[in-house]
Short mmCIF file of C-alpha atoms in Angstrom, two decimals:
data_model
loop_
_atom_site.label_atom_id
_atom_site.label_comp_id
_atom_site.label_asym_id
_atom_site.label_seq_id
_atom_site.Cartn_x
_atom_site.Cartn_y
_atom_site.Cartn_z
CA MET Z 283 3.12 17.30 9.37
CA VAL Z 284 4.06 16.67 5.35
CA VAL Z 285 5.97 13.98 2.98
CA CYS Z 286 9.75 15.27 2.56
CA LEU Z 287 10.59 15.70 -0.89
CA ILE Z 288 13.26 13.36 -2.53
CA LYS Z 289 14.66 16.36 -3.09
CA SER Z 290 15.54 17.39 -0.09
CA LYS Z 291 18.44 14.01 0.38
CA GLU Z 292 21.05 14.77 -0.71
CA GLY Z 293 24.22 12.86 -2.79
CA ASN Z 294 22.11 10.49 -3.65
CA ARG Z 295 20.55 11.86 -7.17
CA ASP Z 296 21.50 10.41 -10.18
CA ASN Z 297 21.54 13.21 -13.17
CA SER Z 298 19.32 10.23 -15.69
CA LYS Z 299 17.44 9.29 -12.85
CA GLU Z 300 16.06 13.96 -12.57
CA ALA Z 301 13.00 13.75 -14.23
CA PHE Z 302 12.06 10.29 -11.97
CA TYR Z 303 12.28 11.87 -9.04
CA ASP Z 304 11.18 15.54 -10.18
CA ARG Z 305 7.65 13.48 -10.79
CA ALA Z 306 7.80 11.83 -7.90
CA ASP Z 307 7.81 15.00 -6.18
CA GLU Z 308 5.04 16.96 -7.60
CA HIS Z 309 3.20 13.87 -6.65
CA ILE Z 310 5.01 14.20 -2.93
CA ASN Z 311 3.12 18.30 -3.57
CA LEU Z 312 0.12 17.20 -4.56
CA SER Z 313 -0.74 15.12 -1.17
CA ASN Z 314 1.02 17.54 1.08
CA THR Z 315 -1.54 20.29 -0.23
CA GLN Z 316 -4.40 18.10 0.09
CA SER Z 317 -3.11 16.47 3.19
CA HIS Z 318 -4.13 20.66 5.46
CA THR Z 319 -7.38 19.63 4.74
CA GLU Z 320 -7.40 16.05 4.97
CA PRO Z 321 -6.34 13.50 7.57
CA MET Z 322 -3.14 11.80 5.29
CA ARG Z 323 -4.31 8.16 5.89
CA ASN Z 324 -7.12 9.54 3.16
CA VAL Z 325 -4.53 11.42 1.27
CA SER Z 326 -2.78 8.55 0.69
CA ALA Z 327 -5.77 6.03 0.46
CA SER Z 328 -6.90 8.24 -2.58
CA MET Z 329 -2.91 8.59 -3.99
CA LEU Z 330 -2.53 4.35 -3.86
CA TYR Z 331 -5.75 4.00 -5.34
CA GLY Z 332 -5.00 6.37 -7.95
CA THR Z 333 -0.98 4.75 -8.36
CA ALA Z 334 -3.26 1.09 -8.92
CA ARG Z 335 -5.83 2.67 -11.84
CA TYR Z 336 -2.77 4.13 -13.52
CA ASN Z 337 -1.49 1.70 -13.65
CA ALA Z 338 -3.97 -0.35 -14.70
CA PHE Z 339 -4.50 1.05 -17.70
CA VAL Z 340 -0.88 2.08 -18.47
CA PHE Z 341 -0.50 -2.17 -18.48
CA ALA Z 342 -3.93 -2.30 -20.44
CA SER Z 343 -3.04 -0.14 -22.96
CA ASN Z 344 -0.63 -2.42 -24.07
CA TYR Z 345 -2.89 -4.97 -25.49
CA GLU Z 346 -4.97 -5.51 -27.90
CA ASN Z 347 -8.17 -7.43 -26.41
CA LYS Z 348 -8.70 -8.67 -23.17
CA ASN Z 349 -8.29 -12.11 -23.27
CA ASP Z 350 -4.40 -11.14 -23.44
CA ILE Z 351 -4.69 -8.60 -21.27
CA ARG Z 352 -6.81 -11.67 -19.03
CA GLU Z 353 -3.67 -14.13 -19.48
CA ASP Z 354 -1.02 -11.67 -18.25
CA LYS Z 355 -2.51 -9.73 -15.16
CA ALA Z 356 -1.56 -12.03 -12.80
CA SER Z 357 2.32 -11.46 -13.98
CA ALA Z 358 1.83 -7.28 -14.21
CA ILE Z 359 0.27 -8.05 -10.38
CA GLU Z 360 2.92 -9.81 -9.01
CA TYR Z 361 5.62 -7.07 -10.92
CA PHE Z 362 3.64 -4.36 -9.53
CA VAL Z 363 3.32 -5.49 -6.44
CA GLY Z 364 7.00 -6.35 -6.09
CA GLN Z 365 7.29 -3.04 -6.99
CA TYR Z 366 5.91 -1.26 -4.82
CA LYS Z 367 7.64 -3.57 -2.08
CA LYS Z 368 10.87 -2.98 -2.96
CA MET Z 369 10.75 1.37 -2.84
CA LEU Z 370 8.65 1.28 0.27
CA GLU Z 371 10.93 -1.12 2.26
CA GLU Z 372 13.97 2.49 0.79
CA ASN Z 373 11.48 4.70 1.64
CA MET Z 374 10.67 3.01 5.09
CA ASP Z 375 14.88 2.26 5.59
CA ASP Z 376 15.32 5.93 4.57
CA TYR Z 377 12.69 7.36 7.42
CA VAL Z 378 14.78 5.36 9.68
CA GLU Z 379 17.84 6.58 8.94
CA ASN Z 380 16.79 10.06 8.55
CA PHE Z 381 13.59 10.24 11.71
CA HIS Z 382 15.19 13.39 13.12
CA SER Z 383 15.43 15.22 10.58
CA TYR Z 384 12.49 14.03 9.01
CA ILE Z 385 9.56 13.55 11.02
CA LYS Z 386 10.66 15.17 14.36
CA SER Z 387 12.17 18.77 13.01
CA GLN Z 388 8.86 19.39 12.11
CA SER Z 389 6.92 18.66 15.29
CA LYS Z 390 8.59 21.94 16.26
#
């Protein structure tokens, strides 16, 4: 079973966001490839960890010293968690709405 790429969704891709979705699809493709040899839950955990690690790097890269990082850390975590929650809810809704085409069509 593979995760459906964002590109496969019809009609809701805005040209200004094309590069955003292309990058997301590259991550999904990598995870789908890894899922051939590892359980999906392991691949998901690795992707989640990698995302957290990269976001911590992006956040820290905007600062000159660690004291400023400490000062803004809680608000950054709140931001990243809020963004993840919003994106997860949108994607869960999409999978509920398109369950038969995304999941059931793969089990044949």
